[in-house]
PDB file of C-alpha atoms in Angstrom:
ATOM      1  CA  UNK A 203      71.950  19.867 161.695  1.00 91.00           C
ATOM      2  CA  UNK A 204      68.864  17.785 159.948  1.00 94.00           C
ATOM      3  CA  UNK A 205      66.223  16.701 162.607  1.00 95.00           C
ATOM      4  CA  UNK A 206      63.495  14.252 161.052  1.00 94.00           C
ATOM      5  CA  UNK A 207      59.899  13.892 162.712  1.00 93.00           C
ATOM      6  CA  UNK A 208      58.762  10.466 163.601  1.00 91.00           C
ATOM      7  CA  UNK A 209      55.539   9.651 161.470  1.00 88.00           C
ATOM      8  CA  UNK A 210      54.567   6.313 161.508  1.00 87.00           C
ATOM      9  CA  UNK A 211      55.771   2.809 161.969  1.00 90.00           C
ATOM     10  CA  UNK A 212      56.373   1.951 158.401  1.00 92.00           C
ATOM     11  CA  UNK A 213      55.488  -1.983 158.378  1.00 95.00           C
ATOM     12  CA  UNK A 214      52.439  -0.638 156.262  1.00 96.00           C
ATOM     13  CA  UNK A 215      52.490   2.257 153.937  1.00 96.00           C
ATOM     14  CA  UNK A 216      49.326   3.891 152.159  1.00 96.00           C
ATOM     15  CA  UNK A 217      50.047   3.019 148.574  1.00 97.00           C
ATOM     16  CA  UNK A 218      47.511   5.175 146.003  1.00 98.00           C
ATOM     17  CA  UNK A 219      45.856   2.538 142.984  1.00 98.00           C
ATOM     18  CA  UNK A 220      46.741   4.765 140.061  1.00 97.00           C
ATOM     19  CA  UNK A 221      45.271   2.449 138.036  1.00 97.00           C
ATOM     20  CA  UNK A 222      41.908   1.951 136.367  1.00 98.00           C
ATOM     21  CA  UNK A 223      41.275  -1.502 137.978  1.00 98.00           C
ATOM     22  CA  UNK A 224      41.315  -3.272 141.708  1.00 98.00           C
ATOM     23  CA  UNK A 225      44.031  -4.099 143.251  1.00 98.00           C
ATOM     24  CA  UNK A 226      43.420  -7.822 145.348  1.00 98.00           C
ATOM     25  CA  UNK A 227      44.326  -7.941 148.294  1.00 98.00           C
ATOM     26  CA  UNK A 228      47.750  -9.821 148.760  1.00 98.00           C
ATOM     27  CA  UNK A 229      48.781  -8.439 144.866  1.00 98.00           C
ATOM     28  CA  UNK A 230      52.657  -8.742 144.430  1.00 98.00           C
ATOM     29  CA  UNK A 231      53.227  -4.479 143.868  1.00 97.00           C
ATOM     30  CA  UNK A 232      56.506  -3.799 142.245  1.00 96.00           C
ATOM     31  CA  UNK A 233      58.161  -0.666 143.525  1.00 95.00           C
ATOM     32  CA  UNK A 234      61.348   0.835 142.609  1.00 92.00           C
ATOM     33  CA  UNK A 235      64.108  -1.544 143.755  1.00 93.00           C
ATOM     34  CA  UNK A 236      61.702  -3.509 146.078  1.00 96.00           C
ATOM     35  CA  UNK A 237      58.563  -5.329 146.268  1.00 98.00           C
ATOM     36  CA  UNK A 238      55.091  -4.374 148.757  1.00 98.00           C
ATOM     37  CA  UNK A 239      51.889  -6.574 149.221  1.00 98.00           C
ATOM     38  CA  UNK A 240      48.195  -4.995 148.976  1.00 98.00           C
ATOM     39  CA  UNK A 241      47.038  -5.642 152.768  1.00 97.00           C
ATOM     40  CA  UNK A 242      43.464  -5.055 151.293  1.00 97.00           C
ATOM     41  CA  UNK A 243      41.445  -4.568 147.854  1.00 98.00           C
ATOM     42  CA  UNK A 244      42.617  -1.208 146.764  1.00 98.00           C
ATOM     43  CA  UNK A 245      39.951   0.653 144.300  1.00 98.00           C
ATOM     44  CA  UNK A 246      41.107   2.772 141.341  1.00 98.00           C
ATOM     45  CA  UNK A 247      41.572   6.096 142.751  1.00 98.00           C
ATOM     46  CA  UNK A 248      41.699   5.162 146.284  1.00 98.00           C
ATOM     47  CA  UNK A 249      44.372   4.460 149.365  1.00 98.00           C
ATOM     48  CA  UNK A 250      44.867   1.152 150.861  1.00 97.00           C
ATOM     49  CA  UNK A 251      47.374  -0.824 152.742  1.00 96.00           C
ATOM     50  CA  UNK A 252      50.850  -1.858 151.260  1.00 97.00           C
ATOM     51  CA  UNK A 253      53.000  -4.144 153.327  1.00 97.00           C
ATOM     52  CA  UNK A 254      56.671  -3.427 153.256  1.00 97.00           C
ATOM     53  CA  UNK A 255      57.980  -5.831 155.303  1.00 96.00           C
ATOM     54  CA  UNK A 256      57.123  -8.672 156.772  1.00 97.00           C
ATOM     55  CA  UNK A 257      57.643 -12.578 155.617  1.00 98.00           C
ATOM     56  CA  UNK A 258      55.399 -13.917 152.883  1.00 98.00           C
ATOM     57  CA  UNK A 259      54.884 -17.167 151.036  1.00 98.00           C
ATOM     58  CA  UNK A 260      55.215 -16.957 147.796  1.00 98.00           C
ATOM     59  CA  UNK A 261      55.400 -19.203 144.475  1.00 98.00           C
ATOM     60  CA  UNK A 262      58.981 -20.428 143.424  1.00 98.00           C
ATOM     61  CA  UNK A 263      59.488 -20.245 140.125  1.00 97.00           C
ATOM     62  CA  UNK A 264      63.347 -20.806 140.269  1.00 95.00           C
ATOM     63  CA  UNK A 265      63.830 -24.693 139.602  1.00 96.00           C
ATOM     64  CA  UNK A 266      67.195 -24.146 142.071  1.00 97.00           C
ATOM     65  CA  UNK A 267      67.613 -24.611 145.652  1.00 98.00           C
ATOM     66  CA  UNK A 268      67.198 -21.604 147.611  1.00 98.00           C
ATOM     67  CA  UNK A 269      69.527 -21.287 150.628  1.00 98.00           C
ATOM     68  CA  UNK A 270      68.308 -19.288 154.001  1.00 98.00           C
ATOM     69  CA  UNK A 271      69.442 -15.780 153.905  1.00 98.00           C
ATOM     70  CA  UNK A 272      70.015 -15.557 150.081  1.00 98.00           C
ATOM     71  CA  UNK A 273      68.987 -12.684 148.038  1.00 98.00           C
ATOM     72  CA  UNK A 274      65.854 -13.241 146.058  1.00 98.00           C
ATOM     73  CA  UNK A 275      64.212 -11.308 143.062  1.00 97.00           C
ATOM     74  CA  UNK A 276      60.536 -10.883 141.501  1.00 97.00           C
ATOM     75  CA  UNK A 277      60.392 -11.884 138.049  1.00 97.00           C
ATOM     76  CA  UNK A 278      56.517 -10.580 137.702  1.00 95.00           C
ATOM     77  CA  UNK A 279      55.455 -14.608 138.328  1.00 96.00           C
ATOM     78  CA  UNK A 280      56.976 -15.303 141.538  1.00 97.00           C
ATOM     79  CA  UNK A 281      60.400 -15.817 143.230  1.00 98.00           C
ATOM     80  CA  UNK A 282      63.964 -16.479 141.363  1.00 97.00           C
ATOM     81  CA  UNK A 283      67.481 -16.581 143.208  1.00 97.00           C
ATOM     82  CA  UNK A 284      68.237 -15.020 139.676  1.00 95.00           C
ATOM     83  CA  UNK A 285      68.695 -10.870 139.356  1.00 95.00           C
ATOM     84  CA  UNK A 286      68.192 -10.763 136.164  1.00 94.00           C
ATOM     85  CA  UNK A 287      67.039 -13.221 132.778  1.00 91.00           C
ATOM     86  CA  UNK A 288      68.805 -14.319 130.028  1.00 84.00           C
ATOM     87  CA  UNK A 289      68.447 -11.362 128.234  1.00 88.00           C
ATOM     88  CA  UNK A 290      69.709  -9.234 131.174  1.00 87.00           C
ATOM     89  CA  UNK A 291      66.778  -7.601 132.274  1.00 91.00           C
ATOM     90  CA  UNK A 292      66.765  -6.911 135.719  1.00 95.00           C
ATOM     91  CA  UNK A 293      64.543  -8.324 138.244  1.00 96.00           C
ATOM     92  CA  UNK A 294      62.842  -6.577 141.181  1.00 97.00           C
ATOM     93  CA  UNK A 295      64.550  -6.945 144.421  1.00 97.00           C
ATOM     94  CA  UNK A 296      61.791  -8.842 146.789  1.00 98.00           C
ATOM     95  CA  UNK A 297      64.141  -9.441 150.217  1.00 98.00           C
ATOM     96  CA  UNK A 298      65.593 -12.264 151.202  1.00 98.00           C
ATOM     97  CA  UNK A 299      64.715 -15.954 152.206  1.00 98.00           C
ATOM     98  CA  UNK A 300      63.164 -16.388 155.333  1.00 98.00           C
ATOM     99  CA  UNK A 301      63.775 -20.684 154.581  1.00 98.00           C
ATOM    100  CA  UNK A 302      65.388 -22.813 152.772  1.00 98.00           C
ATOM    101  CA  UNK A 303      63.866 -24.312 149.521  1.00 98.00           C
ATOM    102  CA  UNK A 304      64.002 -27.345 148.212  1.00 98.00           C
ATOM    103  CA  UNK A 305      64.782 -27.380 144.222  1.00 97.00           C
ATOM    104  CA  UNK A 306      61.579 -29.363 143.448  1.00 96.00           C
ATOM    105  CA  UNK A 307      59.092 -26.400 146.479  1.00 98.00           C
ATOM    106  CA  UNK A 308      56.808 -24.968 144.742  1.00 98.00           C
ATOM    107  CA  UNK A 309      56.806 -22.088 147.552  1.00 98.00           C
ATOM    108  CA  UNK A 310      59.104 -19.859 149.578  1.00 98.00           C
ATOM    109  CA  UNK A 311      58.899 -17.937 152.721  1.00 98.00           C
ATOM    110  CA  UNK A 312      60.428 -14.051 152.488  1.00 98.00           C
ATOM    111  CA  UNK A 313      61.413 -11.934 154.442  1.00 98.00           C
ATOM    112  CA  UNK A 314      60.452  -8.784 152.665  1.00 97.00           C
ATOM    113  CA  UNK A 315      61.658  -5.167 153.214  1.00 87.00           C
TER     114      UNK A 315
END
């Protein structure tokens, strides 16, 4: 039988900048099938904060309505109902809405995670 030791919570995760420049806090990090927010400024080289759940406003870029509870993507400027664009790339997976928004919002609350 597997056993598993309890480690943390999980709502944050220590994310490592890789890169060469700051990562702001609140930056939109894509991750493999899912999206995390920088709690804080991350330096290159260092360890900060990366939320993985939690609901977050973000900008709409879909010009659509966007039902409670529906599925919703990251296409590297904000939030789409889309998966994927007209040429079939894929989008990242960011959660789910946490509201309903209008076709002409701007915004939209998710639920990340």
């Amino acid at each position: 039988m597997s056993k598993a030791s309890y480690w943390q919570r999980g709502e944050t995760l220590d994310y490592k900048n890789t890169g060469a420049t700051t990562i702001e806090a609140n930056t939109v990090i894509e991750l493999t099938g899912r999206v995390g927010i920088a709690g804080t400024d991350i330096a290159p080289g260092a360890e900060g904060d990366l939320h993985v759940c939690g609901v977050f406003e973000f900008d709409k870029t879909s010009q659509n309505e966007i039902t409670f509870g529906q599925p919703v993507y990251f296409d590297k400027t904000g939030i789409t109902e889309a998966s994927k664009d007209g040429s079939s790339n894929a989008y990242t997976p960011a959660g789910f809405a946490a509201k309903a928004a209008a076709a002409g919002d701007k915004k939209v609350l998710v639920k990340i995670g």
